[in-house]
Structures are given as C-alpha cells and as structure tokens.
Short mmCIF file of C-alpha atoms in Angstrom, two decimals:
data_model
loop_
_atom_site.label_atom_id
_atom_site.label_comp_id
_atom_site.label_asym_id
_atom_site.label_seq_id
_atom_site.Cartn_x
_atom_site.Cartn_y
_atom_site.Cartn_z
CA UNK A 88 81.95 117.56 77.03
CA UNK A 89 85.61 117.10 77.79
CA UNK A 90 87.79 114.70 75.82
CA UNK A 91 90.01 112.27 77.71
CA UNK A 92 92.47 109.47 77.02
CA UNK A 93 92.78 106.49 79.37
CA UNK A 94 96.02 104.71 80.42
CA UNK A 95 95.96 101.23 81.97
CA UNK A 96 99.10 99.37 83.00
CA UNK A 97 100.25 96.12 84.58
CA UNK A 98 103.68 94.62 84.95
CA UNK A 99 104.73 90.96 85.05
CA UNK A 100 104.26 90.51 88.78
CA UNK A 101 100.81 92.07 88.70
CA UNK A 102 99.16 89.86 86.08
CA UNK A 103 97.24 87.78 88.58
CA UNK A 104 94.76 89.31 91.02
CA UNK A 105 95.10 92.52 93.08
CA UNK A 106 92.51 94.28 90.93
CA UNK A 107 95.25 95.44 88.61
CA UNK A 108 94.26 93.53 85.52
CA UNK A 109 94.03 95.60 82.37
CA UNK A 110 90.34 94.68 81.97
CA UNK A 111 89.53 95.66 85.57
CA UNK A 112 91.31 99.07 85.30
CA UNK A 113 89.65 99.77 81.95
CA UNK A 114 86.20 99.01 83.24
CA UNK A 115 86.65 101.30 86.26
CA UNK A 116 87.89 104.16 84.12
CA UNK A 117 85.08 103.78 81.55
CA UNK A 118 82.47 103.76 84.39
CA UNK A 119 84.05 106.91 85.88
CA UNK A 120 83.97 108.69 82.47
CA UNK A 121 80.33 107.72 81.90
CA UNK A 122 79.31 109.01 85.36
CA UNK A 123 81.21 112.29 84.81
CA UNK A 124 80.10 112.88 81.19
CA UNK A 125 83.65 112.52 79.74
CA UNK A 126 84.26 111.50 76.13
CA UNK A 127 86.96 108.80 75.72
CA UNK A 128 89.10 109.38 72.67
CA UNK A 129 91.57 106.51 73.14
CA UNK A 130 92.62 103.77 75.54
CA UNK A 131 96.30 102.90 75.84
CA UNK A 132 97.08 99.46 77.37
CA UNK A 133 100.53 98.81 78.76
CA UNK A 134 102.25 95.60 79.96
CA UNK A 135 105.44 97.06 81.26
CA UNK A 136 107.24 98.12 84.43
CA UNK A 137 106.81 101.70 85.73
CA UNK A 138 110.39 102.18 86.88
CA UNK A 139 110.97 104.56 83.98
CA UNK A 140 108.94 106.13 81.20
CA UNK A 141 110.76 104.14 78.51
CA UNK A 142 107.63 102.05 77.85
CA UNK A 143 106.43 101.27 74.34
CA UNK A 144 102.75 102.13 74.85
CA UNK A 145 103.50 105.23 76.89
CA UNK A 146 105.67 106.53 74.09
CA UNK A 147 102.75 106.03 71.69
CA UNK A 148 100.52 107.82 74.20
CA UNK A 149 102.84 110.82 74.36
CA UNK A 150 103.16 111.00 70.57
CA UNK A 151 99.29 110.90 70.33
CA UNK A 152 99.02 113.78 72.83
CA UNK A 153 101.55 115.92 70.99
CA UNK A 154 99.71 115.41 67.66
CA UNK A 155 96.24 115.92 69.21
CA UNK A 156 96.94 118.36 72.07
CA UNK A 157 94.03 120.63 71.03
CA UNK A 158 91.56 117.81 71.30
CA UNK A 159 92.85 116.03 74.46
CA UNK A 160 91.83 117.74 77.72
CA UNK A 161 92.71 115.05 80.29
CA UNK A 162 94.61 111.83 80.76
CA UNK A 163 93.22 109.49 83.39
CA UNK A 164 94.43 106.29 85.15
CA UNK A 165 93.45 104.35 88.27
CA UNK A 166 96.21 105.20 90.69
CA UNK A 167 99.51 107.10 90.53
CA UNK A 168 101.60 103.95 90.60
CA UNK A 169 99.96 103.06 87.29
CA UNK A 170 101.44 106.29 85.89
CA UNK A 171 104.94 105.92 87.42
CA UNK A 172 106.94 104.57 90.35
CA UNK A 173 109.76 107.09 89.92
CA UNK A 174 109.18 110.34 91.82
CA UNK A 175 111.73 112.45 90.05
CA UNK A 176 110.82 111.44 86.52
CA UNK A 177 107.08 111.82 87.35
CA UNK A 178 107.42 115.53 88.06
CA UNK A 179 109.30 116.02 84.79
CA UNK A 180 106.67 114.14 82.83
CA UNK A 181 103.88 116.09 84.48
CA UNK A 182 105.54 119.25 83.31
CA UNK A 183 105.53 117.82 79.72
CA UNK A 184 101.80 117.30 79.91
CA UNK A 185 101.28 120.76 81.51
CA UNK A 186 103.07 122.34 78.54
CA UNK A 187 100.72 120.46 76.19
CA UNK A 188 97.74 121.85 78.18
CA UNK A 189 96.66 118.34 79.24
CA UNK A 190 95.65 117.62 82.89
CA UNK A 191 96.59 114.20 84.27
CA UNK A 192 95.07 112.54 87.33
CA UNK A 193 94.23 109.27 89.10
CA UNK A 194 90.55 108.63 89.69
CA UNK A 195 91.12 106.77 92.95
CA UNK A 196 93.81 109.21 94.25
CA UNK A 197 92.77 112.57 92.80
CA UNK A 198 95.12 115.54 93.27
CA UNK A 199 95.30 119.12 92.23
CA UNK A 200 98.98 119.44 91.30
CA UNK A 201 98.80 123.23 91.12
CA UNK A 202 98.86 123.16 94.96
CA UNK A 203 102.39 122.58 96.41
CA UNK A 204 101.15 120.40 99.25
CA UNK A 205 99.47 118.03 96.88
CA UNK A 206 102.69 117.76 94.90
CA UNK A 207 104.28 116.39 98.05
CA UNK A 208 101.37 114.00 98.50
CA UNK A 209 102.04 112.79 94.98
CA UNK A 210 105.57 111.95 96.11
CA UNK A 211 104.06 109.81 98.92
CA UNK A 212 101.82 107.92 96.44
CA UNK A 213 104.77 107.27 94.16
CA UNK A 214 107.37 106.49 96.78
CA UNK A 215 105.42 103.82 98.69
CA UNK A 216 105.83 101.20 95.86
CA UNK A 217 109.50 102.19 95.58
CA UNK A 218 110.09 101.65 99.32
CA UNK A 219 108.26 98.33 99.24
CA UNK A 220 110.49 97.22 96.33
CA UNK A 221 113.56 98.27 98.29
CA UNK A 222 112.33 96.36 101.32
CA UNK A 223 111.86 93.29 99.12
CA UNK A 224 115.41 93.68 97.86
CA UNK A 225 116.67 93.86 101.46
CA UNK A 226 114.91 90.54 102.20
CA UNK A 227 116.60 88.94 99.21
CA UNK A 228 119.95 90.29 100.37
CA UNK A 229 119.35 88.93 103.89
CA UNK A 230 118.43 85.49 102.46
CA UNK A 231 121.50 85.40 100.29
CA UNK A 232 123.78 86.46 103.20
CA UNK A 233 122.26 83.74 105.34
CA UNK A 234 123.02 81.14 102.67
CA UNK A 235 126.54 82.46 102.18
CA UNK A 236 127.27 82.24 105.92
CA UNK A 237 126.15 78.59 105.78
CA UNK A 238 128.63 77.97 102.98
CA UNK A 239 126.02 77.79 100.22
CA UNK A 240 126.75 79.97 97.23
CA UNK A 241 123.43 81.06 95.56
CA UNK A 242 124.63 83.45 92.88
CA UNK A 243 125.52 82.78 89.22
CA UNK A 244 128.27 80.17 89.03
CA UNK A 245 131.76 81.49 88.19
CA UNK A 246 133.95 80.04 85.47
CA UNK A 247 134.82 76.43 86.32
CA UNK A 248 131.50 75.75 88.11
CA UNK A 249 127.92 75.19 87.10
CA UNK A 250 124.76 75.87 89.15
CA UNK A 251 123.42 72.55 90.42
CA UNK A 252 121.25 71.14 93.19
CA UNK A 253 121.95 68.96 96.16
CA UNK A 254 119.77 66.05 97.39
CA UNK A 255 117.47 68.56 99.11
CA UNK A 256 116.97 70.53 95.92
CA UNK A 257 119.06 73.47 97.27
CA UNK A 258 121.61 75.35 95.17
CA UNK A 259 125.06 73.82 94.99
CA UNK A 260 128.16 74.68 92.84
CA UNK A 261 129.34 71.75 90.75
CA UNK A 262 132.79 71.75 88.99
CA UNK A 263 132.45 71.57 85.13
CA UNK A 264 134.76 71.06 82.15
CA UNK A 265 136.43 74.47 82.70
CA UNK A 266 137.68 73.46 86.16
CA UNK A 267 140.91 72.11 84.70
CA UNK A 268 141.69 75.46 83.11
CA UNK A 269 141.07 77.25 86.36
CA UNK A 270 143.44 75.03 88.24
CA UNK A 271 146.18 75.37 85.58
CA UNK A 272 145.68 79.17 85.55
CA UNK A 273 146.30 79.34 89.30
CA UNK A 274 149.38 77.12 89.03
CA UNK A 275 150.83 79.35 86.30
CA UNK A 276 150.18 82.53 88.26
CA UNK A 277 151.74 81.07 91.40
CA UNK A 278 155.12 80.70 89.63
CA UNK A 279 155.42 84.49 89.46
CA UNK A 280 156.75 84.18 85.93
CA UNK A 281 153.59 85.07 84.06
CA UNK A 282 151.21 87.98 84.29
CA UNK A 283 147.45 87.65 83.94
CA UNK A 284 147.36 88.42 80.24
CA UNK A 285 150.05 85.78 79.50
CA UNK A 286 148.22 83.17 81.59
CA UNK A 287 144.93 83.94 79.77
CA UNK A 288 146.54 83.57 76.38
CA UNK A 289 148.05 80.23 77.31
CA UNK A 290 144.66 78.97 78.52
CA UNK A 291 142.93 80.35 75.48
CA UNK A 292 145.16 78.37 73.09
CA UNK A 293 144.10 75.18 74.98
CA UNK A 294 140.37 75.89 74.48
CA UNK A 295 139.44 78.03 77.51
CA UNK A 296 136.63 80.41 76.52
CA UNK A 297 136.51 83.63 78.58
CA UNK A 298 137.69 87.27 78.48
CA UNK A 299 140.59 89.16 79.88
CA UNK A 300 138.20 91.10 82.13
CA UNK A 301 136.72 87.95 83.58
CA UNK A 302 140.06 86.26 84.21
CA UNK A 303 141.12 89.09 86.51
CA UNK A 304 138.24 88.26 88.90
CA UNK A 305 138.97 84.54 88.75
CA UNK A 306 142.28 84.88 90.59
CA UNK A 307 140.63 86.80 93.45
CA UNK A 308 137.67 84.44 93.93
CA UNK A 309 137.66 82.46 97.18
CA UNK A 310 135.14 80.00 95.80
CA UNK A 311 137.85 78.02 93.99
CA UNK A 312 139.51 76.82 97.20
CA UNK A 313 136.15 76.15 98.97
CA UNK A 314 135.60 79.53 100.62
CA UNK A 315 132.51 81.73 100.36
CA UNK A 316 133.20 85.46 100.66
CA UNK A 317 130.56 87.40 102.63
CA UNK A 318 130.74 91.16 102.23
CA UNK A 319 130.62 93.62 105.14
CA UNK A 320 127.06 94.78 105.73
CA UNK A 321 125.39 97.08 108.29
CA UNK A 322 128.13 96.82 110.89
CA UNK A 323 128.90 93.20 110.23
CA UNK A 324 132.54 92.69 109.12
CA UNK A 325 133.38 90.76 105.98
CA UNK A 326 134.10 87.08 106.42
CA UNK A 327 135.06 83.92 104.58
CA UNK A 328 132.69 81.01 105.26
CA UNK A 329 133.60 77.42 104.67
CA UNK A 330 131.74 76.35 101.51
CA UNK A 331 129.90 73.11 101.05
CA UNK A 332 130.88 72.81 97.33
CA UNK A 333 133.84 70.91 95.99
CA UNK A 334 137.05 73.03 95.69
CA UNK A 335 139.01 73.19 92.48
CA UNK A 336 142.36 74.34 94.03
CA UNK A 337 143.96 74.24 97.46
CA UNK A 338 143.79 77.14 99.93
CA UNK A 339 147.61 77.31 99.92
CA UNK A 340 147.70 77.74 96.16
CA UNK A 341 145.07 80.48 96.25
CA UNK A 342 146.97 82.62 98.80
CA UNK A 343 150.27 82.04 97.01
CA UNK A 344 148.70 83.66 93.93
CA UNK A 345 147.37 86.54 96.12
CA UNK A 346 150.91 87.21 97.36
CA UNK A 347 152.23 87.32 93.77
CA UNK A 348 149.44 89.71 92.62
CA UNK A 349 149.67 91.89 95.70
CA UNK A 350 153.45 92.37 95.33
CA UNK A 351 152.94 93.51 91.72
CA UNK A 352 150.12 95.87 92.70
CA UNK A 353 152.13 97.53 95.50
CA UNK A 354 155.07 97.99 93.10
CA UNK A 355 153.06 100.10 90.69
CA UNK A 356 150.53 101.52 93.16
CA UNK A 357 149.83 105.26 92.88
CA UNK A 358 148.24 107.04 95.78
CA UNK A 359 145.13 109.05 94.85
CA UNK A 360 144.74 112.57 96.25
CA UNK A 361 141.96 112.87 98.81
CA UNK A 362 139.23 115.52 98.52
CA UNK A 363 140.00 118.66 100.43
CA UNK A 364 137.62 118.87 103.39
CA UNK A 365 137.42 122.67 102.97
CA UNK A 366 135.79 122.33 99.55
CA UNK A 367 132.83 119.91 99.89
CA UNK A 368 130.98 121.50 96.90
CA UNK A 369 133.93 121.04 94.46
CA UNK A 370 132.77 118.90 91.52
CA UNK A 371 129.07 119.71 92.23
CA UNK A 372 129.09 123.48 91.54
CA UNK A 373 128.94 124.75 88.00
CA UNK A 374 130.01 128.12 86.59
CA UNK A 375 126.88 130.11 85.60
CA UNK A 376 128.71 131.64 82.58
CA UNK A 377 130.46 128.75 80.83
CA UNK A 378 128.57 125.84 82.66
CA UNK A 379 131.92 124.14 83.47
CA UNK A 380 132.63 122.74 87.00
CA UNK A 381 134.16 125.33 89.38
CA UNK A 382 137.41 124.43 91.08
CA UNK A 383 138.58 125.79 94.49
CA UNK A 384 141.79 127.13 95.81
CA UNK A 385 143.35 129.57 98.30
CA UNK A 386 145.69 132.43 97.66
CA UNK A 387 147.76 134.53 100.03
CA UNK A 388 147.01 138.25 100.29
CA UNK A 389 148.89 140.93 102.17
CA UNK A 390 147.63 139.91 105.58
CA UNK A 391 145.67 136.71 105.18
CA UNK A 392 144.64 133.87 102.88
CA UNK A 393 141.60 134.20 100.55
CA UNK A 394 139.68 131.15 99.43
CA UNK A 395 137.41 130.98 96.36
CA UNK A 396 135.34 128.63 94.25
CA UNK A 397 136.33 129.82 90.77
CA UNK A 398 136.32 128.98 87.10
CA UNK A 399 139.54 128.18 85.27
CA UNK A 400 138.20 129.30 81.87
CA UNK A 401 138.49 132.88 80.54
CA UNK A 402 135.07 133.87 82.08
CA UNK A 403 136.84 134.46 85.47
CA UNK A 404 133.75 133.73 87.59
CA UNK A 405 134.62 133.32 91.32
CA UNK A 406 132.86 133.23 94.67
CA UNK A 407 134.32 133.79 98.14
CA UNK A 408 133.98 130.54 100.06
CA UNK A 409 132.37 132.40 102.95
CA UNK A 410 129.59 133.60 100.65
CA UNK A 411 129.12 130.15 99.12
CA UNK A 412 128.86 128.51 102.51
CA UNK A 413 126.32 131.09 103.67
CA UNK A 414 124.13 130.71 100.50
CA UNK A 415 124.27 126.91 100.73
CA UNK A 416 123.42 126.78 104.42
CA UNK A 417 120.41 129.03 103.75
CA UNK A 418 119.34 126.67 101.00
CA UNK A 419 119.67 123.60 103.34
CA UNK A 420 117.48 125.33 105.91
CA UNK A 421 114.84 125.96 103.27
CA UNK A 422 114.57 122.27 102.38
CA UNK A 423 114.73 120.93 105.96
CA UNK A 424 111.28 119.55 106.61
CA UNK A 425 109.11 121.40 109.13
CA UNK A 426 108.23 119.36 112.21
CA UNK A 427 104.48 119.85 111.90
CA UNK A 428 104.58 118.94 108.21
CA UNK A 429 106.62 115.86 109.00
CA UNK A 430 103.97 114.65 111.53
CA UNK A 431 101.14 115.17 109.05
CA UNK A 432 103.06 113.37 106.32
CA UNK A 433 103.85 110.42 108.61
CA UNK A 434 100.18 110.06 109.53
CA UNK A 435 99.15 110.07 105.87
CA UNK A 436 101.75 107.47 104.95
CA UNK A 437 100.71 105.32 107.87
CA UNK A 438 97.02 105.61 106.79
CA UNK A 439 97.94 104.73 103.21
CA UNK A 440 99.94 101.62 104.27
CA UNK A 441 97.23 100.57 106.79
CA UNK A 442 94.55 100.75 104.12
CA UNK A 443 96.70 98.65 101.78
CA UNK A 444 97.25 96.17 104.58
CA UNK A 445 93.57 95.94 105.28
CA UNK A 446 92.83 95.22 101.63
CA UNK A 447 95.33 92.36 101.25
CA UNK A 448 96.92 92.06 97.86
CA UNK A 449 97.16 88.32 98.16
CA UNK A 450 93.76 86.97 97.08
CA UNK A 451 92.70 83.46 96.26
CA UNK A 452 94.08 83.82 92.74
CA UNK A 453 97.54 84.37 94.08
CA UNK A 454 97.69 81.20 96.09
CA UNK A 455 95.93 79.23 93.33
CA UNK A 456 98.60 80.43 90.87
CA UNK A 457 101.38 79.50 93.25
CA UNK A 458 99.96 76.03 93.78
CA UNK A 459 99.54 75.48 89.98
CA UNK A 460 103.12 76.51 89.30
CA UNK A 461 104.48 74.21 91.99
CA UNK A 462 102.43 71.34 90.49
CA UNK A 463 103.77 72.17 87.04
CA UNK A 464 107.35 72.01 88.28
CA UNK A 465 106.77 68.53 89.71
CA UNK A 466 105.05 67.39 86.54
CA UNK A 467 107.87 68.89 84.44
CA UNK A 468 110.45 66.92 86.49
CA UNK A 469 108.44 63.69 86.02
CA UNK A 470 108.34 64.24 82.24
CA UNK A 471 112.13 64.71 82.17
CA UNK A 472 112.79 61.61 84.29
CA UNK A 473 110.46 59.54 82.09
CA UNK A 474 112.30 60.80 78.98
CA UNK A 475 109.35 62.52 77.40
CA UNK A 476 111.11 65.84 77.02
CA UNK A 477 114.73 66.80 76.23
CA UNK A 478 117.11 68.26 78.78
CA UNK A 479 117.22 71.68 77.00
CA UNK A 480 113.44 71.91 76.89
CA UNK A 481 113.26 70.84 80.54
CA UNK A 482 115.82 73.44 81.76
CA UNK A 483 114.12 76.28 79.81
CA UNK A 484 110.68 75.47 81.15
CA UNK A 485 112.02 74.97 84.67
CA UNK A 486 113.74 78.38 84.62
CA UNK A 487 110.52 80.04 83.44
CA UNK A 488 108.36 78.45 86.14
CA UNK A 489 110.88 79.10 88.87
CA UNK A 490 110.98 82.76 87.91
CA UNK A 491 107.22 83.04 88.14
CA UNK A 492 107.21 81.21 91.47
CA UNK A 493 109.85 83.52 92.84
CA UNK A 494 107.82 86.59 91.87
CA UNK A 495 104.77 85.24 93.75
CA UNK A 496 106.89 84.47 96.79
CA UNK A 497 108.31 88.02 96.72
CA UNK A 498 104.75 89.38 96.77
CA UNK A 499 104.17 87.38 99.97
CA UNK A 500 107.28 88.92 101.45
CA UNK A 501 105.98 92.38 100.69
CA UNK A 502 102.81 91.70 102.68
CA UNK A 503 104.95 90.73 105.67
CA UNK A 504 106.97 93.90 105.53
CA UNK A 505 104.39 96.69 105.93
CA UNK A 506 105.79 97.53 109.42
CA UNK A 507 109.29 97.63 108.05
CA UNK A 508 108.23 99.89 105.28
CA UNK A 509 106.68 102.24 107.76
CA UNK A 510 109.84 102.20 109.87
CA UNK A 511 111.82 103.12 106.72
CA UNK A 512 109.57 106.15 106.14
CA UNK A 513 109.85 107.14 109.79
CA UNK A 514 113.61 107.06 109.58
CA UNK A 515 113.67 108.96 106.27
CA UNK A 516 111.33 111.66 107.45
CA UNK A 517 113.41 112.07 110.56
CA UNK A 518 116.47 112.60 108.33
CA UNK A 519 114.56 115.30 106.43
CA UNK A 520 114.16 117.19 109.72
CA UNK A 521 117.90 117.44 110.23
CA UNK A 522 119.36 118.06 106.74
CA UNK A 523 121.15 121.26 107.81
CA UNK A 524 122.50 119.55 110.93
CA UNK A 525 123.73 116.52 108.98
CA UNK A 526 125.66 118.72 106.55
CA UNK A 527 127.17 120.99 109.19
CA UNK A 528 128.34 118.13 111.43
CA UNK A 529 129.16 115.48 108.85
CA UNK A 530 132.61 114.60 107.52
CA UNK A 531 133.60 115.23 103.94
CA UNK A 532 132.21 111.92 102.64
CA UNK A 533 128.86 112.42 104.41
CA UNK A 534 128.56 115.97 103.08
CA UNK A 535 129.25 114.97 99.47
CA UNK A 536 126.84 112.03 99.72
CA UNK A 537 124.13 114.37 101.00
CA UNK A 538 124.80 116.90 98.18
CA UNK A 539 124.59 114.16 95.61
CA UNK A 540 121.15 113.06 96.92
CA UNK A 541 119.79 116.62 96.68
CA UNK A 542 121.01 117.45 93.17
CA UNK A 543 120.41 114.92 90.36
CA UNK A 544 123.29 116.62 88.48
CA UNK A 545 125.57 119.64 89.08
CA UNK A 546 124.06 122.91 90.28
CA UNK A 547 124.84 126.66 90.22
CA UNK A 548 123.95 129.84 92.05
CA UNK A 549 121.74 132.59 90.70
CA UNK A 550 121.24 135.87 92.64
CA UNK A 551 123.00 134.39 95.67
CA UNK A 552 120.59 131.36 95.76
CA UNK A 553 120.69 127.81 94.48
CA UNK A 554 118.98 127.68 91.10
CA UNK A 555 115.64 125.89 91.65
CA UNK A 556 115.67 123.83 88.46
CA UNK A 557 118.83 122.04 89.64
CA UNK A 558 117.14 120.67 92.74
CA UNK A 559 115.56 117.23 93.09
CA UNK A 560 111.77 117.90 92.67
CA UNK A 561 110.97 116.40 96.15
CA UNK A 562 113.17 118.94 97.92
CA UNK A 563 111.76 121.76 95.80
CA UNK A 564 108.26 120.78 96.94
CA UNK A 565 109.45 120.70 100.61
CA UNK A 566 110.84 124.24 100.20
CA UNK A 567 107.50 125.45 98.71
CA UNK A 568 105.52 123.88 101.57
CA UNK A 569 107.80 125.32 104.22
CA UNK A 570 107.28 128.77 102.76
CA UNK A 571 103.49 128.22 102.72
CA UNK A 572 103.58 126.81 106.18
CA UNK A 573 105.37 129.90 107.61
CA UNK A 574 102.67 132.10 106.14
CA UNK A 575 99.90 129.83 107.43
CA UNK A 576 101.16 129.54 111.03
CA UNK A 577 100.02 133.07 111.87
CA UNK A 578 96.49 132.39 110.69
CA UNK A 579 95.74 128.80 111.70
CA UNK A 580 96.87 125.81 113.69
CA UNK A 581 99.66 124.16 111.64
CA UNK A 582 98.76 120.72 112.98
CA UNK A 583 95.49 120.97 111.16
CA UNK A 584 97.18 121.68 107.81
CA UNK A 585 95.69 119.41 105.24
CA UNK A 586 98.34 118.16 102.82
CA UNK A 587 96.05 115.90 100.87
CA UNK A 588 93.25 118.34 100.09
CA UNK A 589 91.36 115.44 98.67
CA UNK A 590 88.15 116.24 96.80
CA UNK A 591 84.85 114.58 97.49
CA UNK A 592 83.42 111.40 96.05
CA UNK A 593 82.47 113.22 92.88
CA UNK A 594 86.15 113.09 91.85
CA UNK A 595 88.52 115.61 90.34
CA UNK A 596 87.75 117.39 87.14
CA UNK A 597 90.26 120.20 86.24
CA UNK A 598 89.10 123.11 84.02
CA UNK A 599 89.31 122.76 80.28
CA UNK A 600 92.54 124.39 79.04
CA UNK A 601 92.16 127.28 76.66
CA UNK A 602 92.99 126.60 73.01
#
C-alpha cells in the first residue's frame, strides 16, 4: 500500500461555494484514496492565496516531506490551481518533490509530468486562473478610467483630501485639515525662492505630517486645482478631466509652480545614453566563466571593424556578434510554437473554459452571501445613525463588509469574461507562433522586452547554445514538444497529437519510488 499526503487549499474569495471548501476537497480526496487503496499519512489544510509558495501550511508540508521522504510516496490535491497559480514557480517546486522521490498530482486533472506534452498541459491548467485574474484587473482598470473621465477620483485620497461619499453614495474627495498646508506649500513654491525641501520643513514646523518623498508628488498632482489626470492607455492619449470635487488651489497657481519646477529640472537635466541598437542582448548575457554581465563593443582591424560581446574581467571571454546572433536566432526558432501544436492547445483551452462555463461558479450560496452582506451594510448604517455604535467601529466594519462585497462582485465579472479570456489565449498563442519574426523585425525596445519575457534572469551560452536552465520553464517545454513533434510527423498525423494524454477514470497512480 502506498503512503500519501493530502493538500487542500482555499483563498479568501473562495470561502463560499464553488465546491472549493476545505471540507469538500478533503472528502473527495479521502474517497479517492479509499477507492485506490492509498494510505493517508497526513492532511495539510491551507487558507491562503496560491500566487506564490510562501504559504504557512505549504512550508510545513514541505518540511514534513523532507523529514519523511522515505515514507511519503505521493502528494495529492483536487486540481492544479489548488497547488499553485504560478506557472514558473510550479515547475521549480515540482523539481523539488522529484528530488525527494515524491510524485505529485491532481485527482481531477491527472498528469504524467515525465511526458513533455503533459508538462505543457500543466501550464494550461495553471495559467487559466492567472489569465482570469488579469482579465478581472483589466475590468477594474476600465471602471476606474471611466470614473476618472467623468471627473470622479476613486483612488486613495492624497494629502489634503479624505475619501468621502456624495448624495448618491459614490466616491468623492473632500478637503480635510491638511488642505491649508497644501495651499500654503503651493504659494511658497510659486515664489521661486524656496526648493521642495525648504517648503516641506516650513510646513512641518507648523504641524504638517508627511514625508519628503510624498511632498514631491503633491506639487505635480492635478487634483488640487480640480483636475483628474487620466493616463494614456491602449492608444488613448493622456488627458485632464474636470473633477467634481472641491479644489484647494487655483489652476493658475498650479501651473505657475510647474513652470518653477520645470525650469529647475531643465537646468540640471542630464541626458541618459540610449541603448545601442546593435547590442540588444547587452545586460542579459552573462559570462560563463566569471558569471558577470558581458558588455559589447567594436574595434577596428586592418581592413574592417570587428564587434564582440565580451567580458571586462581578467577571464577575457568574448564572442563574435555574428556567432551570438546566429546562436540566438536558432534558439528563438526552437521555442517558436509549432502551428499544429498551437491548434491543439487552443482547442484544449477552449474545452477547459467551456466546461468551467457550463458548471457555473456562481451558485445560490454566492448570491445569498452577497444579499446578506448588502443587508448588513444597510443595518450597519442604521446603527451608526441611531448612535448605537461609534464612528471608528462603524468605519472598520463598513470597510470589512465592502471588501467582501467587492470580492463577490469581482467573481461575477469573471463569469462574464470567459470569451475575453479565450481571446487573450488566442492572441498569446498567435504570438508564440511568431517569436522569431517578432525579434528579427522589432525595434530595440521590443527586442529587449521579448528577451526579458523569455529569461527570468540573465542567461549564458554553453556549447554554442542557450543554457537550458536559464530559460522560462514554459518555453523549455515548447522546445521539447517541438523536437518531439518533428520526430512524430514522419510517423503519424500531427493534428491527432494528444497533448493531454489523460488517463482513464481509474485515475493516475505513479510507481512507488525506490528507497
């Protein structure tokens, strides 16, 4: 009989419904172990986000495995998003368990991670929650931009203002006791006599509580004259909307201070050297001998110029730029996703999202919880108006309930965004088809941005190839699958390639590691 440990996890926004309660997960895992004759050594229960592995219970689980690695054969959980929602860190943690001789798997999404294709399927399982979270963030950004354009500032109030509500219970900035210091600060800056530090010290002696770092942003903030700055976003230019809040200073005073500060900045401004377009890998490429970043330069020979990536330390490592470009282009071609693989992946992602959409995550408990919280907010307000609770107690409780309500509303937004999530995957997979083309035809900024996305840190060459351990795990899996696909094409129809390789209903049960 094999020994297993079980891991169950929920985060704050998963407490209600969705079949993700700790008790529900634990019962499913215990039933699975009973049906498959597995002996449960320990159950680890986590109430923490899966964005990283810095979780209290997971740390205890890992310590337990290290101390009892001879006794633990497997670690099981419900789905891969219970294990992690970070693709890169997941591969690293899987390697940790492999070194301990412990197999890990999800009973509802079983994978054999010794197969490269299934490693890429793992990336799909882990990335879907990440993409949904990013889509949720985009919705929040869109909502905030809409409010800003209407002149309603919905962020944390800057110095001189407090976050309040208008008659319709919508956010509104309200001047507070610091407003007089803000006004005086602008008036002092406008004279041109004082610098920011001197103004700050004068205000500080009068009772203004802030920091030198914060005061610098005060004098650039359009909110104080009644403007709301809207950043440039997706082709939309930046703009200043007319705010609906009460201004502290005049517009004329604000721009007079800008002139004073700009004149000082131009006086001492130092132009920064731009990155040479001929050396896109500079700063990313390490010396294989001393591990320090390689620099790049050209030198004149008898008949022509010679260009190298080279080390400035005594190790004297150097590479001809022509060789480096050739090696790097070959590497880019190896991680460019094969068209047939891309089509299979897209269909699998589409199927996964469709199945999630069919089984809606918003059950009766969700709407019941939302209704209860809204009722509690109304009741809380009544108690405050009637004088039964203090203002501090009211504000703390209100903040707590509003945070819970916002989480529930965000979950509703996620359900509305399944199509947008699929479009995001479609766009991303299309990008993976053209990595080599993007690099070859991009400008210096685009090239460096692409390099940074492929390599979590700096990289180096070994035997005229990019060292594999420097690559982001996802691209390493793509390279492995491309190699396998090339060998498979001669023997079978590539469109029938099965990336998932899912086992049957009996589940996945890896062999017991040797001890």
